[in-house]
CSV table of C-alpha atoms in Angstrom, one decimal:
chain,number,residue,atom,x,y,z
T,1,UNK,CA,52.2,100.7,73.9
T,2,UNK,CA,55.4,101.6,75.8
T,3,UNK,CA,57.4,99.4,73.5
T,4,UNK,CA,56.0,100.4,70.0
T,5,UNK,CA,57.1,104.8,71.9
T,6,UNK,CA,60.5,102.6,72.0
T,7,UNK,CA,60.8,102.1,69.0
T,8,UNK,CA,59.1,104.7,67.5
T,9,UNK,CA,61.4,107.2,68.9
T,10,UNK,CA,64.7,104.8,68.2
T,11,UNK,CA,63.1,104.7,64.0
T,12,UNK,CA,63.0,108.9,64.4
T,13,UNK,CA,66.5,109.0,65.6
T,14,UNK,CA,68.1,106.6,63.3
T,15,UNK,CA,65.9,108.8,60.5
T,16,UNK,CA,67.1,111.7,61.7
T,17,UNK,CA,70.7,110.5,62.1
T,18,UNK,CA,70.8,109.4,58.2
T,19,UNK,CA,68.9,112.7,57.2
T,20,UNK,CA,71.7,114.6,58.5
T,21,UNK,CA,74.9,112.6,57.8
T,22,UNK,CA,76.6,114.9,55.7
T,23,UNK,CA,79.5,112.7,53.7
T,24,UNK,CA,82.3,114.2,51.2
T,25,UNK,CA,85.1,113.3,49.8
T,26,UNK,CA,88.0,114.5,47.4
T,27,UNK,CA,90.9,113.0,45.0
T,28,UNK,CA,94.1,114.5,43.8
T,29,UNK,CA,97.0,112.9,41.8
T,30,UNK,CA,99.8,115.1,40.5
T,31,UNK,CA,103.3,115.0,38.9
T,32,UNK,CA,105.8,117.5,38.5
T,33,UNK,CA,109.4,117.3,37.1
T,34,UNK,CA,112.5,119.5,37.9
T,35,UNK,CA,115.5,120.0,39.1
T,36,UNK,CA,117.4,119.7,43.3
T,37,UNK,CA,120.8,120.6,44.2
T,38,UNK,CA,122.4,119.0,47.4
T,39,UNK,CA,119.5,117.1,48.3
T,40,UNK,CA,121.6,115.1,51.0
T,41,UNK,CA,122.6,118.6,52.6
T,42,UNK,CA,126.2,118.5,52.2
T,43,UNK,CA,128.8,120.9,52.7
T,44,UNK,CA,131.1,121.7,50.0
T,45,UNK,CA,134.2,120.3,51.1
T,46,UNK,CA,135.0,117.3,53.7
T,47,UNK,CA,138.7,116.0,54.8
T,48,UNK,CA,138.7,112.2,55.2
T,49,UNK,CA,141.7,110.0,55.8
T,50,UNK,CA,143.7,113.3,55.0
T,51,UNK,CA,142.0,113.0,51.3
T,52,UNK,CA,140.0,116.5,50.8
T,53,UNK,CA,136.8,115.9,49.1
T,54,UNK,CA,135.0,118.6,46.8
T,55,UNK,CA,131.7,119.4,45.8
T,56,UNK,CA,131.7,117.0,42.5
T,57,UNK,CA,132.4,114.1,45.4
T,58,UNK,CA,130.2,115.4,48.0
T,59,UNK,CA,126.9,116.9,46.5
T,60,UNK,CA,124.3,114.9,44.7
T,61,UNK,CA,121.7,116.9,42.8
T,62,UNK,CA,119.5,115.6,40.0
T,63,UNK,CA,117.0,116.4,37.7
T,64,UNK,CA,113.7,114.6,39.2
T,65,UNK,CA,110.0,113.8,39.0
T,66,UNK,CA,107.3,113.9,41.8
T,67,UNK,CA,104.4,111.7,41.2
T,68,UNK,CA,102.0,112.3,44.2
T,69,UNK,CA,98.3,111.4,45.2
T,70,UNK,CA,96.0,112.3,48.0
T,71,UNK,CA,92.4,111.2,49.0
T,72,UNK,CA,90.1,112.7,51.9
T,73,UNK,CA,87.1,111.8,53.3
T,74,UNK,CA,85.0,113.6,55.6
T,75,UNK,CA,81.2,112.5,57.2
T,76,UNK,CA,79.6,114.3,59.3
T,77,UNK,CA,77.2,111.6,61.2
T,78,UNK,CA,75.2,114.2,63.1
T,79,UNK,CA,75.4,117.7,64.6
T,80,UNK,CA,77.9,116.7,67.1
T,81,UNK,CA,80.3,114.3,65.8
T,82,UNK,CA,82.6,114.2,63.0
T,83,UNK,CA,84.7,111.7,61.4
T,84,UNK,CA,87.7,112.5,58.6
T,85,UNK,CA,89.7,110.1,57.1
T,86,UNK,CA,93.2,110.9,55.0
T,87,UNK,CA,95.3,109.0,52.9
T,88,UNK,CA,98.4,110.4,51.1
T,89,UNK,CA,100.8,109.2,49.1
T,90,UNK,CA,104.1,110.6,47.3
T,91,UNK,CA,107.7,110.2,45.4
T,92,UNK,CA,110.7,111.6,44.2
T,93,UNK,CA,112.7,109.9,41.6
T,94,UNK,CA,115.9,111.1,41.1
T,95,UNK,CA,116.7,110.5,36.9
T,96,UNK,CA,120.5,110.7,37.5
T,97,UNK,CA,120.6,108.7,40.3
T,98,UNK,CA,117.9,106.6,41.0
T,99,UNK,CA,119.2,105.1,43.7
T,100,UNK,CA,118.4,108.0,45.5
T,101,UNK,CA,115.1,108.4,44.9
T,102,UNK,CA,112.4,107.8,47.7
T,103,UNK,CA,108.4,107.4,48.6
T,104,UNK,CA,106.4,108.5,51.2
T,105,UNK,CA,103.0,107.4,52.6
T,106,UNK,CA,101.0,109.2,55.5
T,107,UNK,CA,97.4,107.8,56.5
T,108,UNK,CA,95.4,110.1,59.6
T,109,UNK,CA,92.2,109.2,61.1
T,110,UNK,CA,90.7,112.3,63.2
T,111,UNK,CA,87.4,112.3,65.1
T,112,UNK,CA,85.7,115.4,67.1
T,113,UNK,CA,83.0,115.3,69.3
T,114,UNK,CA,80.9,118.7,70.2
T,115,UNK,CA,80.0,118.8,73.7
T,116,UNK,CA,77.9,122.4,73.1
T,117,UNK,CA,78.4,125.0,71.3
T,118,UNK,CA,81.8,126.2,73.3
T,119,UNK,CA,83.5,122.9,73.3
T,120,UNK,CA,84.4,120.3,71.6
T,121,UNK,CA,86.7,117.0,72.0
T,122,UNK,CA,89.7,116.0,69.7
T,123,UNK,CA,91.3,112.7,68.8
T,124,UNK,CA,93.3,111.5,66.1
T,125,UNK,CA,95.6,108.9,65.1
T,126,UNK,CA,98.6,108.4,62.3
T,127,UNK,CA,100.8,106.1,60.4
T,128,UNK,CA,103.4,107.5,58.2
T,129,UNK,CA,106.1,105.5,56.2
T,130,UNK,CA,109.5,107.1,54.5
T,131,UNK,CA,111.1,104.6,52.6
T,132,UNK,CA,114.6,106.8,52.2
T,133,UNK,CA,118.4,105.7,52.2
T,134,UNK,CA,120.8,107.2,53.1
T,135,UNK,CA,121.5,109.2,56.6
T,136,UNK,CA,121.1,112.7,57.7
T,137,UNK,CA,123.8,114.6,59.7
T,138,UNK,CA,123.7,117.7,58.7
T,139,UNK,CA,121.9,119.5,61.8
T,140,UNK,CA,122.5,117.3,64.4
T,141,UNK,CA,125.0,115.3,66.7
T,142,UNK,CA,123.1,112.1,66.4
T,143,UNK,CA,123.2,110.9,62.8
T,144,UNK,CA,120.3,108.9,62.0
T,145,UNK,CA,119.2,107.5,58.3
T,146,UNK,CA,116.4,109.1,56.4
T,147,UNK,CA,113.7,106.4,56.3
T,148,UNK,CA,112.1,105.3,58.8
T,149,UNK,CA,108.7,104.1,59.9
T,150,UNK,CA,106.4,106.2,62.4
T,151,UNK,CA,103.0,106.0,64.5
T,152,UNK,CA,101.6,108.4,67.0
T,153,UNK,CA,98.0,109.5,68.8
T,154,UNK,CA,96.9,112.7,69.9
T,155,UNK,CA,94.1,113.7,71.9
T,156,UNK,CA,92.1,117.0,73.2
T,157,UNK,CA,90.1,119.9,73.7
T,158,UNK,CA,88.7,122.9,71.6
T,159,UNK,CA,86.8,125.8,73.9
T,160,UNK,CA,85.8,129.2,73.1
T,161,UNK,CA,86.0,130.9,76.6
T,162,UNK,CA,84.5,134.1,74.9
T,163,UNK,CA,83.3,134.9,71.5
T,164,UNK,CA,86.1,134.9,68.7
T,165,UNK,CA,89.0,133.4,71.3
T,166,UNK,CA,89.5,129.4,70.8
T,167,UNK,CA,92.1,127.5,72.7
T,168,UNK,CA,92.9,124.2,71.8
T,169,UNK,CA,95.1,122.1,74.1
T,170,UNK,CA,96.2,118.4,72.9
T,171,UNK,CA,98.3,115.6,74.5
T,172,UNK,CA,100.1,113.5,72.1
T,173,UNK,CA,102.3,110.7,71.6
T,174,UNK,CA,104.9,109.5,68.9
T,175,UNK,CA,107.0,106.8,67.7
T,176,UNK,CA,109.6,106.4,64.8
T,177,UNK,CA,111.7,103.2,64.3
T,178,UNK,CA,114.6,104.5,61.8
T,179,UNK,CA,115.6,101.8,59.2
T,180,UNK,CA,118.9,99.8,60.4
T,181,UNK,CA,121.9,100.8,59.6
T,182,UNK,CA,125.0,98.3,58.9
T,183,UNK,CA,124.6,96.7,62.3
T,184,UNK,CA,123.3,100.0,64.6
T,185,UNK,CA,119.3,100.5,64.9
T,186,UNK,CA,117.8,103.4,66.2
T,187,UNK,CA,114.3,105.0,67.4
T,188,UNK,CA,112.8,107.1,69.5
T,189,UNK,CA,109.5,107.8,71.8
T,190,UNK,CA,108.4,111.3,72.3
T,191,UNK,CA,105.3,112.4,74.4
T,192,UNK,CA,104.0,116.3,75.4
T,193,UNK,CA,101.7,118.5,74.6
T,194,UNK,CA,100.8,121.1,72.1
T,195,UNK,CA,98.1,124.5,72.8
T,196,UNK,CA,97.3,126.9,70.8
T,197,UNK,CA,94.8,130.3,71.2
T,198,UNK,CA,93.7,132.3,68.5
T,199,UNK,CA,91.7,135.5,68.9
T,200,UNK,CA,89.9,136.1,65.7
T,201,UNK,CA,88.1,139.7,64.7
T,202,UNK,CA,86.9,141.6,61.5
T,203,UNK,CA,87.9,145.1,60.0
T,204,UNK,CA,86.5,146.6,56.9
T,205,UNK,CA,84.5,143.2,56.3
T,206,UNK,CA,88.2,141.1,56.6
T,207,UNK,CA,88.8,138.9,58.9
T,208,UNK,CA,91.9,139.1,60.9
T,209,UNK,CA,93.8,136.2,63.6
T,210,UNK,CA,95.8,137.1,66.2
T,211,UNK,CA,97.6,133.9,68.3
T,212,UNK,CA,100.3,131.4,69.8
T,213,UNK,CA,100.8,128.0,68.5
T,214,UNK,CA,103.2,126.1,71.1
T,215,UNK,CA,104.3,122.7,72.5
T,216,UNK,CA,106.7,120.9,75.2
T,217,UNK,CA,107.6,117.5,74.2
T,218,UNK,CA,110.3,114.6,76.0
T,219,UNK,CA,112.2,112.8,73.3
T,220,UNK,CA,114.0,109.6,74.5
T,221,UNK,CA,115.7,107.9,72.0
T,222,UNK,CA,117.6,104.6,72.0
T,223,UNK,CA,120.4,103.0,69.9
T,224,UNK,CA,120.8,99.5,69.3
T,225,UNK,CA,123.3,96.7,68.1
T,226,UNK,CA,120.7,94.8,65.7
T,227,UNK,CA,123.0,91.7,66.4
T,228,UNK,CA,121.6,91.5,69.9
T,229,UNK,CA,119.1,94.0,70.8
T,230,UNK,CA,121.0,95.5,73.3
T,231,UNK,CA,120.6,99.3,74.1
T,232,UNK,CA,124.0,100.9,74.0
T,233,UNK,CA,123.2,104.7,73.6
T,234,UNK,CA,120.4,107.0,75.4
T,235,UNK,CA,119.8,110.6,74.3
T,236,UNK,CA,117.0,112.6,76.6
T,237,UNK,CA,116.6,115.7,75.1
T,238,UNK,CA,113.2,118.1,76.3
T,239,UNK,CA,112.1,120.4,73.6
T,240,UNK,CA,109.9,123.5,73.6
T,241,UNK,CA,108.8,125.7,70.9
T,242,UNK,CA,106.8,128.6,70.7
T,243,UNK,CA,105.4,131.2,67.5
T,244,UNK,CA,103.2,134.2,67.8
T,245,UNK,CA,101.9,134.8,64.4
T,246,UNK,CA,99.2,137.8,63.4
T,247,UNK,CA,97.1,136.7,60.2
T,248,UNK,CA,96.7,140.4,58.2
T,249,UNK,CA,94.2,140.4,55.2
T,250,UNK,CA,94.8,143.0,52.8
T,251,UNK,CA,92.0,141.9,50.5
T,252,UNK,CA,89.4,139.4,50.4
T,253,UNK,CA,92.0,137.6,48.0
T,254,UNK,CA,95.4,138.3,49.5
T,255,UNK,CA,96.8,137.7,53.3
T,256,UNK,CA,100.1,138.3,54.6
T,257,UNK,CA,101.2,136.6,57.9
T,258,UNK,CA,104.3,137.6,60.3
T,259,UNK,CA,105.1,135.5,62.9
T,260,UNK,CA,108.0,135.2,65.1
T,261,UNK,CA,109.3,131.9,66.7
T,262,UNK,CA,111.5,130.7,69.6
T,263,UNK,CA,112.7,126.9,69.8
T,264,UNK,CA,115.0,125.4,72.5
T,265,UNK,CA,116.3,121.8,73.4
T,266,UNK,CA,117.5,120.8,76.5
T,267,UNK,CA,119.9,117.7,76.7
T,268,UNK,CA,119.3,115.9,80.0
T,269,UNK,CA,122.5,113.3,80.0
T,270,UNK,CA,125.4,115.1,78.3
T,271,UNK,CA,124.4,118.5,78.7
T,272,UNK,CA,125.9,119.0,75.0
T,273,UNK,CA,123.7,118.7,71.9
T,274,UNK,CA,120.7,121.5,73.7
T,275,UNK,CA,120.5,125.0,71.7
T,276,UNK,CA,118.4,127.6,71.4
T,277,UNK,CA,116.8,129.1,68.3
T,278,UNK,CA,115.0,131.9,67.2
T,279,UNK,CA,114.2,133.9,64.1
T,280,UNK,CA,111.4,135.9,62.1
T,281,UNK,CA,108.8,134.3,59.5
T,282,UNK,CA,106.8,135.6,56.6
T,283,UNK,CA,104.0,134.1,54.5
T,284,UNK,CA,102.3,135.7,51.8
T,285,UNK,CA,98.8,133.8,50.6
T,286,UNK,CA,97.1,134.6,47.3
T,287,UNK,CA,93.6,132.9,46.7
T,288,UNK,CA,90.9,133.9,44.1
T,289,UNK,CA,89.5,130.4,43.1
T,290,UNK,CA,91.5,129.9,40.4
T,291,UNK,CA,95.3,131.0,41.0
T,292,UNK,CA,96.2,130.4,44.1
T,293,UNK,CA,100.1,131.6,45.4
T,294,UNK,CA,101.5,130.4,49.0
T,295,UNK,CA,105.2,131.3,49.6
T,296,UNK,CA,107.2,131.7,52.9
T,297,UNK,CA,110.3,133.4,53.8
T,298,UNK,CA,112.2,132.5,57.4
T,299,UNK,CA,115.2,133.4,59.0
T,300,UNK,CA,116.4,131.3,62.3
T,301,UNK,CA,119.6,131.4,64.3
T,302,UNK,CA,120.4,128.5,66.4
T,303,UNK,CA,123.2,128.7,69.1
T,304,UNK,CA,124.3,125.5,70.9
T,305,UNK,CA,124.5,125.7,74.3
T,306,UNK,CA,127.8,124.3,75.3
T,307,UNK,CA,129.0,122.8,72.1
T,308,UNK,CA,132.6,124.8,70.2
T,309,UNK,CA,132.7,125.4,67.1
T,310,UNK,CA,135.6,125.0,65.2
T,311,UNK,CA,137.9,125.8,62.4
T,312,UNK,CA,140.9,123.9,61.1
T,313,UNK,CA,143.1,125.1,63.3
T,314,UNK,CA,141.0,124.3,65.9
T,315,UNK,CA,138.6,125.7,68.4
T,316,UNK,CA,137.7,128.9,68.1
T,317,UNK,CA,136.1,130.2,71.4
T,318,UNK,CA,132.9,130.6,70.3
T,319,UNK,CA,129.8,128.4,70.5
T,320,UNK,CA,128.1,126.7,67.4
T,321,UNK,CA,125.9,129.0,65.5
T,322,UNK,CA,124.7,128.1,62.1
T,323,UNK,CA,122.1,130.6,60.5
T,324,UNK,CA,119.2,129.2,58.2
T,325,UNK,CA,117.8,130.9,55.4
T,326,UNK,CA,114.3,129.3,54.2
T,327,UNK,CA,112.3,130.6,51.2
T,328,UNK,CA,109.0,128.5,49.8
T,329,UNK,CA,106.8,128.9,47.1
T,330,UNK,CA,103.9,126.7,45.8
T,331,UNK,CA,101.5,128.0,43.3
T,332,UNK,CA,98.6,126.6,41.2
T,333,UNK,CA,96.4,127.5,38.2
T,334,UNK,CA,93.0,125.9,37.3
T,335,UNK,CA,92.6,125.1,33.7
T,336,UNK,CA,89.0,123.3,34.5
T,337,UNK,CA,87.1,121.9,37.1
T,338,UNK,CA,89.2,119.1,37.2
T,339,UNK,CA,92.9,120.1,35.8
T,340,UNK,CA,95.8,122.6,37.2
T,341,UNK,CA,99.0,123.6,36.3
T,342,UNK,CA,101.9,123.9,39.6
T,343,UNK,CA,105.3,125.2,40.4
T,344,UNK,CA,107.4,124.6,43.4
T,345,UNK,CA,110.2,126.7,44.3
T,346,UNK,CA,112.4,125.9,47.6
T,347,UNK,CA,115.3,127.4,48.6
T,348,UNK,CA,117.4,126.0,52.6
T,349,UNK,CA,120.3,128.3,52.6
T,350,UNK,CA,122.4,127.9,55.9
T,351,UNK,CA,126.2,129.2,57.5
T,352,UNK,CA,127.9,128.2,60.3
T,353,UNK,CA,131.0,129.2,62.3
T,354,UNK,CA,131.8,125.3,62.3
T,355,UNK,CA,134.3,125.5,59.3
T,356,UNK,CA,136.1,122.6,60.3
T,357,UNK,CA,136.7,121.0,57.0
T,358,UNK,CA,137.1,117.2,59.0
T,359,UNK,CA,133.5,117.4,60.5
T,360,UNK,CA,130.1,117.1,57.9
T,361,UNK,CA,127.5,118.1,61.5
T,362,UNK,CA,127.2,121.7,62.3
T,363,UNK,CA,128.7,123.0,58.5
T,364,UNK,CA,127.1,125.3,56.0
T,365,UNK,CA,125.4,123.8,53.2
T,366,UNK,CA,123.0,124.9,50.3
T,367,UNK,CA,120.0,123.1,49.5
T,368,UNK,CA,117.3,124.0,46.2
T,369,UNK,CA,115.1,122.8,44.1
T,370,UNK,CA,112.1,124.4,41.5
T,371,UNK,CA,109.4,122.2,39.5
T,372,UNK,CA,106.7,122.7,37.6
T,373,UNK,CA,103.7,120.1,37.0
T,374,UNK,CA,99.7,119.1,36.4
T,375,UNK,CA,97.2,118.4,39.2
T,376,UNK,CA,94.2,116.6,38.8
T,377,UNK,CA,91.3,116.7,41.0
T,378,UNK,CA,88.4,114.8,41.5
């Protein structure tokens, strides 16, 4: 008799169990066309060998094509646990110069477990691929290429200490392997952990947020001669970053959202590639089921720490300081169920008082591109 209550009950939960699995899934594959200007982030004039290069030699911009596609799956086993599965996929072909063009893939697996109604654990892991030539110095004293290969974990906790407060706290962990270059290789490990607390209240039947999204992080990377494996160049840079943000609604269909950021790197071996940055943000988010309008506006100043600018006579007394400009706009327009029109519009916008014509790092550059497209989801 005790057996056959065994079972019984184990039959009821498994019943249960299925009842309640919840599964769902969605399917996107777009395309867009347009055109980008300085997509390598170049200034507009570069003194090699005592040869000075232009902007016809320097800048590559192209009329291009985005083909992209995205898949999601999400299945809710039972009231406390939660699987959801993503897989994305997406390129750029550059027309004029298709050597140029690159892909991207990014697959995420993330798992949550509710412990009661006030907590709940995290995990999640990821895999993402660039497949890019080319290499990016533009922003930083260590040049690395553009593709590269990258896996990382995170795990953690989401509480609601009182009602309409969450913090969420996650550990995390991340590799990149940068594809070789000539004989050099390069990658890095980076480890830390990100929080965030949001406090979340209603006016006039809209709901507003209130929070802090930050993270500390320890970035080691290593260089290698791919002849031999050896490591001959260490970087140990700490980073911490911080953003208060306040999400207004000023109609059920239309949200603005101010925020406010402050970024820093510390270099722990030379004591000469750390900075601090810091700037104002604005999004603007337009949603009414069928049109929906996301753009962003930043402004962020970033002042090395103990690296000169300077011009070409020279140094100039002065730290480093390059100012960004950063405008985004993505908008969409169902047609049916199942078809959309999109535009893109991005605009990177940056000046420095590094005008030294014989250096690329550090130098003010331009960087655009618009689109428009068709989406279709399943």
């Amino acid at each position: 008799m005790k057996t056959i209550n065994k079972i019984s009950i184990i039959i009821i939960f498994i019943i249960g169990t299925i009842g309640y699995s919840q599964e769902k899934s969605n399917f996107s594959i777009g395309t867009s066309a347009g055109y980008e200007y300085n997509y390598f982030r170049s200034p507009e004039e570069v003194r090699r060998d005592g040869v000075l290069h232009t902007g016809n030699d320097l800048i590559s911009s192209s009329v291009y094509q985005d083909i992209r596609g995205n898949y999601g799956y999400t299945n809710k086993i039972d009231r406390r646990n939660r699987i959801r599965l993503s897989a994305g996929s997406s390129a750029r072909v550059f027309y004029q110069n298709l050597e140029d063009s690159y892909w991207r893939a990014d697959l995420r697996g993330r798992y949550d477990h509710k412990l009661n109604k006030k907590m709940s654990l995290l995990a999640e892991a990821r895999f993402i691929r660039m497949a890019r030539k080319g290499l990016g110095g533009d922003e930083d004293v260590l040049v690395n290429p553009l593709g590269y290969l990258q896996y990382g974990f995170s795990g953690g906790i989401d509480i609601e200490p009182v009602e309409q407060f969450h913090i969420t706290a996650n550990v995390f962990y991340n590799f990149r392997n940068y594809d070789s270059f000539g004989d050099r290789d390069l990658q890095y490990d980076e480890f830390g952990l990100r929080a965030s607390a949001v406090h979340t209240f209603e006016n006039r039947d809209l709901k507003h947020s209130i929070g802090v999204d930050a993270y500390i992080k320890k970035r080691l990377y290593d260089t290698f001669d791919a002849s031999d494996d050896l490591p001959n160049g260490i970087r140990n840079w700490d980073y911490a970053k911080a953003t208060l943000f306040y999400e207004l609604p000023l109609s059920k269909n239309f949200e603005v959202e101010p925020s406010f950021s402050y970024y820093t790197r510390v270099d722990n071996i030379e004591d000469r590639s750390g900075f601090n940055q810091y700037g104002p943000g604005i999004s603007l988010n337009f949603d009414n089921s069928i049109t929906k309008i996301s753009s962003s506006l930043s402004y962020m100043s970033r002042v090395f720490s103990s690296r000169e600018a300077r011009d070409n006579d020279g140094r100039i007394g002065e730290n480093i300081k390059n100012n960004t400009a950063n405008f985004g706009l993505d908008a969409s327009h169902e047609i049916n169920d199942n078809w959309s029109i999109t535009a893109t519009i991005f605009s990177r916008i940056r000046t420095s008082n590094n005008t030294d014509i014989d250096r690329r790092s550090f130098r003010a550059f331009k960087n655009q591109y618009a689109g428009v497209g068709v989406l279709w989801q399943l």
